[in-house]
PDB file of C-alpha atoms in Angstrom:
ATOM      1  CA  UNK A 980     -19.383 -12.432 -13.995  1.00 53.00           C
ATOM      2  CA  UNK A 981     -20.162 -10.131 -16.562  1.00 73.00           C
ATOM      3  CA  UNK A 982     -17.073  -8.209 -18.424  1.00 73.00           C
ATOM      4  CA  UNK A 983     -18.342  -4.817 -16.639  1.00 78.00           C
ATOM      5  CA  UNK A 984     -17.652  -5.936 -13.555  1.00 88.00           C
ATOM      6  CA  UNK A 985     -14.268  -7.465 -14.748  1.00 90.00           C
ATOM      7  CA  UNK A 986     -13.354  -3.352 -15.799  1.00 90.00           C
ATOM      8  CA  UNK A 987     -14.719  -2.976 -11.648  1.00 91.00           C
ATOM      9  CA  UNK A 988     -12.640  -5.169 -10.176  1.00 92.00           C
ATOM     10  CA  UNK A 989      -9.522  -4.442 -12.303  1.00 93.00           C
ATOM     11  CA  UNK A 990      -9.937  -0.602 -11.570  1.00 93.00           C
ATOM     12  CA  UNK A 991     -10.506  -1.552  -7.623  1.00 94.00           C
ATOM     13  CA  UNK A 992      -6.689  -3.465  -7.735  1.00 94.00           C
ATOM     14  CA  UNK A 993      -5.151  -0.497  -9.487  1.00 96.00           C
ATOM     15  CA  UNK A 994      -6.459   2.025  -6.944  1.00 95.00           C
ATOM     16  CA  UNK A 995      -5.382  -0.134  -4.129  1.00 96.00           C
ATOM     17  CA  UNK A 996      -1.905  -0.683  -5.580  1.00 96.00           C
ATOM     18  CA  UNK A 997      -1.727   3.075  -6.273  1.00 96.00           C
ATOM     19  CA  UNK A 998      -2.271   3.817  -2.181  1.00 96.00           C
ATOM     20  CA  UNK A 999       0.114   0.991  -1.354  1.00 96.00           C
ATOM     21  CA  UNK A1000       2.668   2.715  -4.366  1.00 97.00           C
ATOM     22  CA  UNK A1001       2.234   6.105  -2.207  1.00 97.00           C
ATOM     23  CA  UNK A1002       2.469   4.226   1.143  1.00 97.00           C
ATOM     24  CA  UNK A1003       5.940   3.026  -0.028  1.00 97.00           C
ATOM     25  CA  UNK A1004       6.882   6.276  -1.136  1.00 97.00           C
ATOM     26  CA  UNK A1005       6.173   7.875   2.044  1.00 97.00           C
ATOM     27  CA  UNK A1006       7.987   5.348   4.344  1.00 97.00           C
ATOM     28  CA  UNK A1007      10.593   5.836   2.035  1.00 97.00           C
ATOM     29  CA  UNK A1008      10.877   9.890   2.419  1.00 97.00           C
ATOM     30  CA  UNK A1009      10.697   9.212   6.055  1.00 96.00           C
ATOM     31  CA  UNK A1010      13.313   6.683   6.393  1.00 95.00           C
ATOM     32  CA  UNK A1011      16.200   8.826   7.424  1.00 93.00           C
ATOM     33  CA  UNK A1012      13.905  11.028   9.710  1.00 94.00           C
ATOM     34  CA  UNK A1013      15.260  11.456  13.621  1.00 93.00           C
ATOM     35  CA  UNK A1014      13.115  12.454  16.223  1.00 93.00           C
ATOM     36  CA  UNK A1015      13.661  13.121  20.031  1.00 92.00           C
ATOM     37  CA  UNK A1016      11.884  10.239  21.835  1.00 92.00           C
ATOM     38  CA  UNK A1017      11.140   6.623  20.196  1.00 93.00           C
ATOM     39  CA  UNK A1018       7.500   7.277  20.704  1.00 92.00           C
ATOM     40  CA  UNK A1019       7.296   9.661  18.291  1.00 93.00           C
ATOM     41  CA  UNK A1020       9.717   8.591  15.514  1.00 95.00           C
ATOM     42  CA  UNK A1021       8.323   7.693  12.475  1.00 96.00           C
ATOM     43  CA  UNK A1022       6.865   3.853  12.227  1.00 96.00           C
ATOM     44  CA  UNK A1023       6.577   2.097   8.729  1.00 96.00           C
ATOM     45  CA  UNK A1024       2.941   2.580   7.689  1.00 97.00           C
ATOM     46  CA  UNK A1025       1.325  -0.632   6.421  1.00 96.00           C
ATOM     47  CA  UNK A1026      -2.040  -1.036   4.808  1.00 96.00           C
ATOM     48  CA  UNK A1027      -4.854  -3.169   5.254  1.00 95.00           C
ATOM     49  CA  UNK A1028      -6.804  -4.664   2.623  1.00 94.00           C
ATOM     50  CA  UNK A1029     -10.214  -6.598   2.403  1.00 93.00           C
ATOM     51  CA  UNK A1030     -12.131  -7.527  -0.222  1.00 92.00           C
ATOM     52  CA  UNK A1031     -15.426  -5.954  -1.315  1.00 88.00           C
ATOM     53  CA  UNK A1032     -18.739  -7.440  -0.175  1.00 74.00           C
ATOM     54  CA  UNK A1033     -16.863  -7.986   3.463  1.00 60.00           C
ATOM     55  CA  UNK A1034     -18.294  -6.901   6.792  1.00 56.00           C
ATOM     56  CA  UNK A1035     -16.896  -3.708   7.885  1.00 57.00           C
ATOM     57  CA  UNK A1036     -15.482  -4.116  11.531  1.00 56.00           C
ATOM     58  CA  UNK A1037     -18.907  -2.946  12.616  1.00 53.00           C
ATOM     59  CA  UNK A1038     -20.801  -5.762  11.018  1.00 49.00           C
ATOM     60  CA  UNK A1039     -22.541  -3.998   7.928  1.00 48.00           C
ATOM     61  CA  UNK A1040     -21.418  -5.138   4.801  1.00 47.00           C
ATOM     62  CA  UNK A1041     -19.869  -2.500   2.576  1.00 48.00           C
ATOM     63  CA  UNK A1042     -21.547  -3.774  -0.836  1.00 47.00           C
ATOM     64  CA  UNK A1043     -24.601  -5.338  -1.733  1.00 49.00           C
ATOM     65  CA  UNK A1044     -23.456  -6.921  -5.129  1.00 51.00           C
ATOM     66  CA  UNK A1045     -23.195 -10.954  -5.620  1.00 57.00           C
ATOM     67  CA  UNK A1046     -19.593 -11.837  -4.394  1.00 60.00           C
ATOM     68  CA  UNK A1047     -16.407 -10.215  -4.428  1.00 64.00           C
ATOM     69  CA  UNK A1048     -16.041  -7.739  -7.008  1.00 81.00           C
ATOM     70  CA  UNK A1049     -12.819  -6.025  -6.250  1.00 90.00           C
ATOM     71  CA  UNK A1050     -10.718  -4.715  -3.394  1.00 92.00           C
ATOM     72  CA  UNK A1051     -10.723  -1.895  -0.974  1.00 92.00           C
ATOM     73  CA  UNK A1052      -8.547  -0.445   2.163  1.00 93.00           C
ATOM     74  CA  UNK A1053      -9.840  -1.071   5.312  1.00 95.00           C
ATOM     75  CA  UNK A1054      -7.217   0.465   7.478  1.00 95.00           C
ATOM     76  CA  UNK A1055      -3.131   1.683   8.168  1.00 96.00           C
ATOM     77  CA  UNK A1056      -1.178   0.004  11.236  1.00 96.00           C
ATOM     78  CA  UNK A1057       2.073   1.183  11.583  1.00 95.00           C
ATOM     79  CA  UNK A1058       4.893  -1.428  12.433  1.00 94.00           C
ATOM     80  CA  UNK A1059       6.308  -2.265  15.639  1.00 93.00           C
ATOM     81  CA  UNK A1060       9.695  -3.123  14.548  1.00 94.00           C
ATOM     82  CA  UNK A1061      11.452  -1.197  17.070  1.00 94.00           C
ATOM     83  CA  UNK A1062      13.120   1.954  16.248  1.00 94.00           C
ATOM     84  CA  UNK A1063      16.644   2.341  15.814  1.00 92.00           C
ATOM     85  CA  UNK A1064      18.790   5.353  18.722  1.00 94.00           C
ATOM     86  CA  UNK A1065      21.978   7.080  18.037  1.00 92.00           C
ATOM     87  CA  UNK A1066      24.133   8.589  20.291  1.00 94.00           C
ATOM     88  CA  UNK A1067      24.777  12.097  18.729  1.00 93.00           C
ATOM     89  CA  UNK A1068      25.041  14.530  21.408  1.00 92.00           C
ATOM     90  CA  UNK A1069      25.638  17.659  18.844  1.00 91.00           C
ATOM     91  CA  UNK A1070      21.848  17.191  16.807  1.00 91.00           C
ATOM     92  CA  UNK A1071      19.617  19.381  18.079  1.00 92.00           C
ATOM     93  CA  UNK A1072      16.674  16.867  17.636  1.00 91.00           C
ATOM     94  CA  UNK A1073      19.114  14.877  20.753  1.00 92.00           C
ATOM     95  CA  UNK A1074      17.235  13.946  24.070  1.00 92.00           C
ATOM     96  CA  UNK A1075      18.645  14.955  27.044  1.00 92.00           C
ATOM     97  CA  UNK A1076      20.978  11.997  27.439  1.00 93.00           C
ATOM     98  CA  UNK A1077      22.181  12.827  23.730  1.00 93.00           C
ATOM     99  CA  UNK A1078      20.476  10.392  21.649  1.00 95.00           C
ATOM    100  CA  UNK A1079      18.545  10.659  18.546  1.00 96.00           C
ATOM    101  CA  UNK A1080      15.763   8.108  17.609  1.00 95.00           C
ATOM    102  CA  UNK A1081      15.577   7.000  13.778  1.00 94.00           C
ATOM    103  CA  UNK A1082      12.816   5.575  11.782  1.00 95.00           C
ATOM    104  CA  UNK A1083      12.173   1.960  11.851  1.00 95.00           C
ATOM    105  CA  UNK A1084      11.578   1.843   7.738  1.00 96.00           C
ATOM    106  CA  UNK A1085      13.499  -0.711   6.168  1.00 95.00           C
ATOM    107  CA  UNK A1086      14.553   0.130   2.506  1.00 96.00           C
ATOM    108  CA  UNK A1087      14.877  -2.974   1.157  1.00 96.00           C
ATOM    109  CA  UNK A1088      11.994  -4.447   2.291  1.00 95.00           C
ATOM    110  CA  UNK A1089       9.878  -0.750   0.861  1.00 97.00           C
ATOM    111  CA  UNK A1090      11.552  -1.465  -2.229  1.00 97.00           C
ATOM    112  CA  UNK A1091      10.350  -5.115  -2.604  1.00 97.00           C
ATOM    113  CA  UNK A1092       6.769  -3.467  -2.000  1.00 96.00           C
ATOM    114  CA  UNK A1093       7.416  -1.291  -4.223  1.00 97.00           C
ATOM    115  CA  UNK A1094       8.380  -3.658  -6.972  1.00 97.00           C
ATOM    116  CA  UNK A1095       4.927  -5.714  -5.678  1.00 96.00           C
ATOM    117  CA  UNK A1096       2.873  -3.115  -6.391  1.00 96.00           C
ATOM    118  CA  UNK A1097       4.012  -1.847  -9.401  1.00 97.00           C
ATOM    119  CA  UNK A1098       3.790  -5.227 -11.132  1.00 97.00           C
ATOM    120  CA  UNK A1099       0.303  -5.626  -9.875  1.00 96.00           C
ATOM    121  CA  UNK A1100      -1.133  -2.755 -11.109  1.00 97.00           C
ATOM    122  CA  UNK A1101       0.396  -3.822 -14.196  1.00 97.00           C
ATOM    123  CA  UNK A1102      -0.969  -7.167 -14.220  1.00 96.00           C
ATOM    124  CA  UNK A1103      -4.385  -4.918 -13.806  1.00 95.00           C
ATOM    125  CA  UNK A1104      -3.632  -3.258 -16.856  1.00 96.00           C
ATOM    126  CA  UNK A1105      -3.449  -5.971 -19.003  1.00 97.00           C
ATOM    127  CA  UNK A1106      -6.551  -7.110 -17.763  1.00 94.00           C
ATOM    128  CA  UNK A1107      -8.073  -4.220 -18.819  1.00 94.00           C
ATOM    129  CA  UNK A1108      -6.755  -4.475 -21.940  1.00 95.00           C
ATOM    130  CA  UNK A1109      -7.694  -8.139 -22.778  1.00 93.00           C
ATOM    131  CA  UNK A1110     -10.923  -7.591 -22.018  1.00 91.00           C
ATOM    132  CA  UNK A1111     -11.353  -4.851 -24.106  1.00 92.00           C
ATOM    133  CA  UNK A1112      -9.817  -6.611 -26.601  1.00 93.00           C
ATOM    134  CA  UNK A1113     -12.215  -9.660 -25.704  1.00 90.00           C
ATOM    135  CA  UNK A1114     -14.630  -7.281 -26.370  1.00 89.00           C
ATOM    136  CA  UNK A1115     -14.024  -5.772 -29.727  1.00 90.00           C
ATOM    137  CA  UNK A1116     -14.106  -9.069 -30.782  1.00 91.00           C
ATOM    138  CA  UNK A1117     -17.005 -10.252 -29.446  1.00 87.00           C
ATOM    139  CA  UNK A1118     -18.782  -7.181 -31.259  1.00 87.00           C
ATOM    140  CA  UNK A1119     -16.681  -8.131 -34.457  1.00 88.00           C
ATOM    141  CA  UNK A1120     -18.368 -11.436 -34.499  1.00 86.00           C
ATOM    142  CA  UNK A1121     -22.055  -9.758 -35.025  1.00 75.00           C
ATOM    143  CA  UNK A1122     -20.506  -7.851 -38.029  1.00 68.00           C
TER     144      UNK A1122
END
């Protein structure tokens, strides 16, 4: 593997762990959302990962480069954790037997992706970093 594709593959993590760092923070803003009927409260959004040089669903493989070379999203599902229903008779988002339907986003579990994520894309970093480092030297040496 040459040390280009090293800067590749490290950039490919960060941008996936940036979309799974604003995946988190949208389950998060939705997690106290109500809604009227269970099918259309708000559902935890997941995403899907593969690596590079993979089939697509379809069969054609997204790159054409020798082996895996990074990361990319291949798709969102949405849990099916069912959602939680409140009896509150007095909110106007209330069905017609008085209950409200809440997300099914569970904090703690968006904040342990959250503290995933973070940490890998910092773990990316640094692999940026000692291969530029690696680098420097290596050109040092010549001198």
């Amino acid at each position: 593997m040459s040390l280009m594709k090293i800067f590749d593959t490290a950039g490919s993590g960060m941008a996936a762990q940036s979309l799974r760092l604003n995946t988190v923070a949208s389950n998060l803003a939705n997690a106290d959302s109500v809604s009227n009927s269970p099918d259309s409260a708000y559902r935890a959004k997941e995403l899907l990962f593969a690596p590079t040089g993979t089939a697509e669903p379809g069969g054609m493989s997204q790159d054409s480069g020798e082996g895996t070379n990074g990361v990319r999203m291949v798709g969102v599902t949405e849990s099916q954790q069912p959602v939680e229903s409140h009896y509150e008779p007095g909110n106007p988002m209330a069905d017609e037997s008085g209950y409200v339907y809440g997300s099914n986003v569970n904090p703690v579990d968006e904040l342990v992706n959250m503290i995933s994520a973070s940490r890998s894309y910092q773990n990316n970093v640094e692999v940026m970093n000692t291969t530029k480092q690696l680098m420097i030297k290596t050109i040092g040496l010549g001198s």
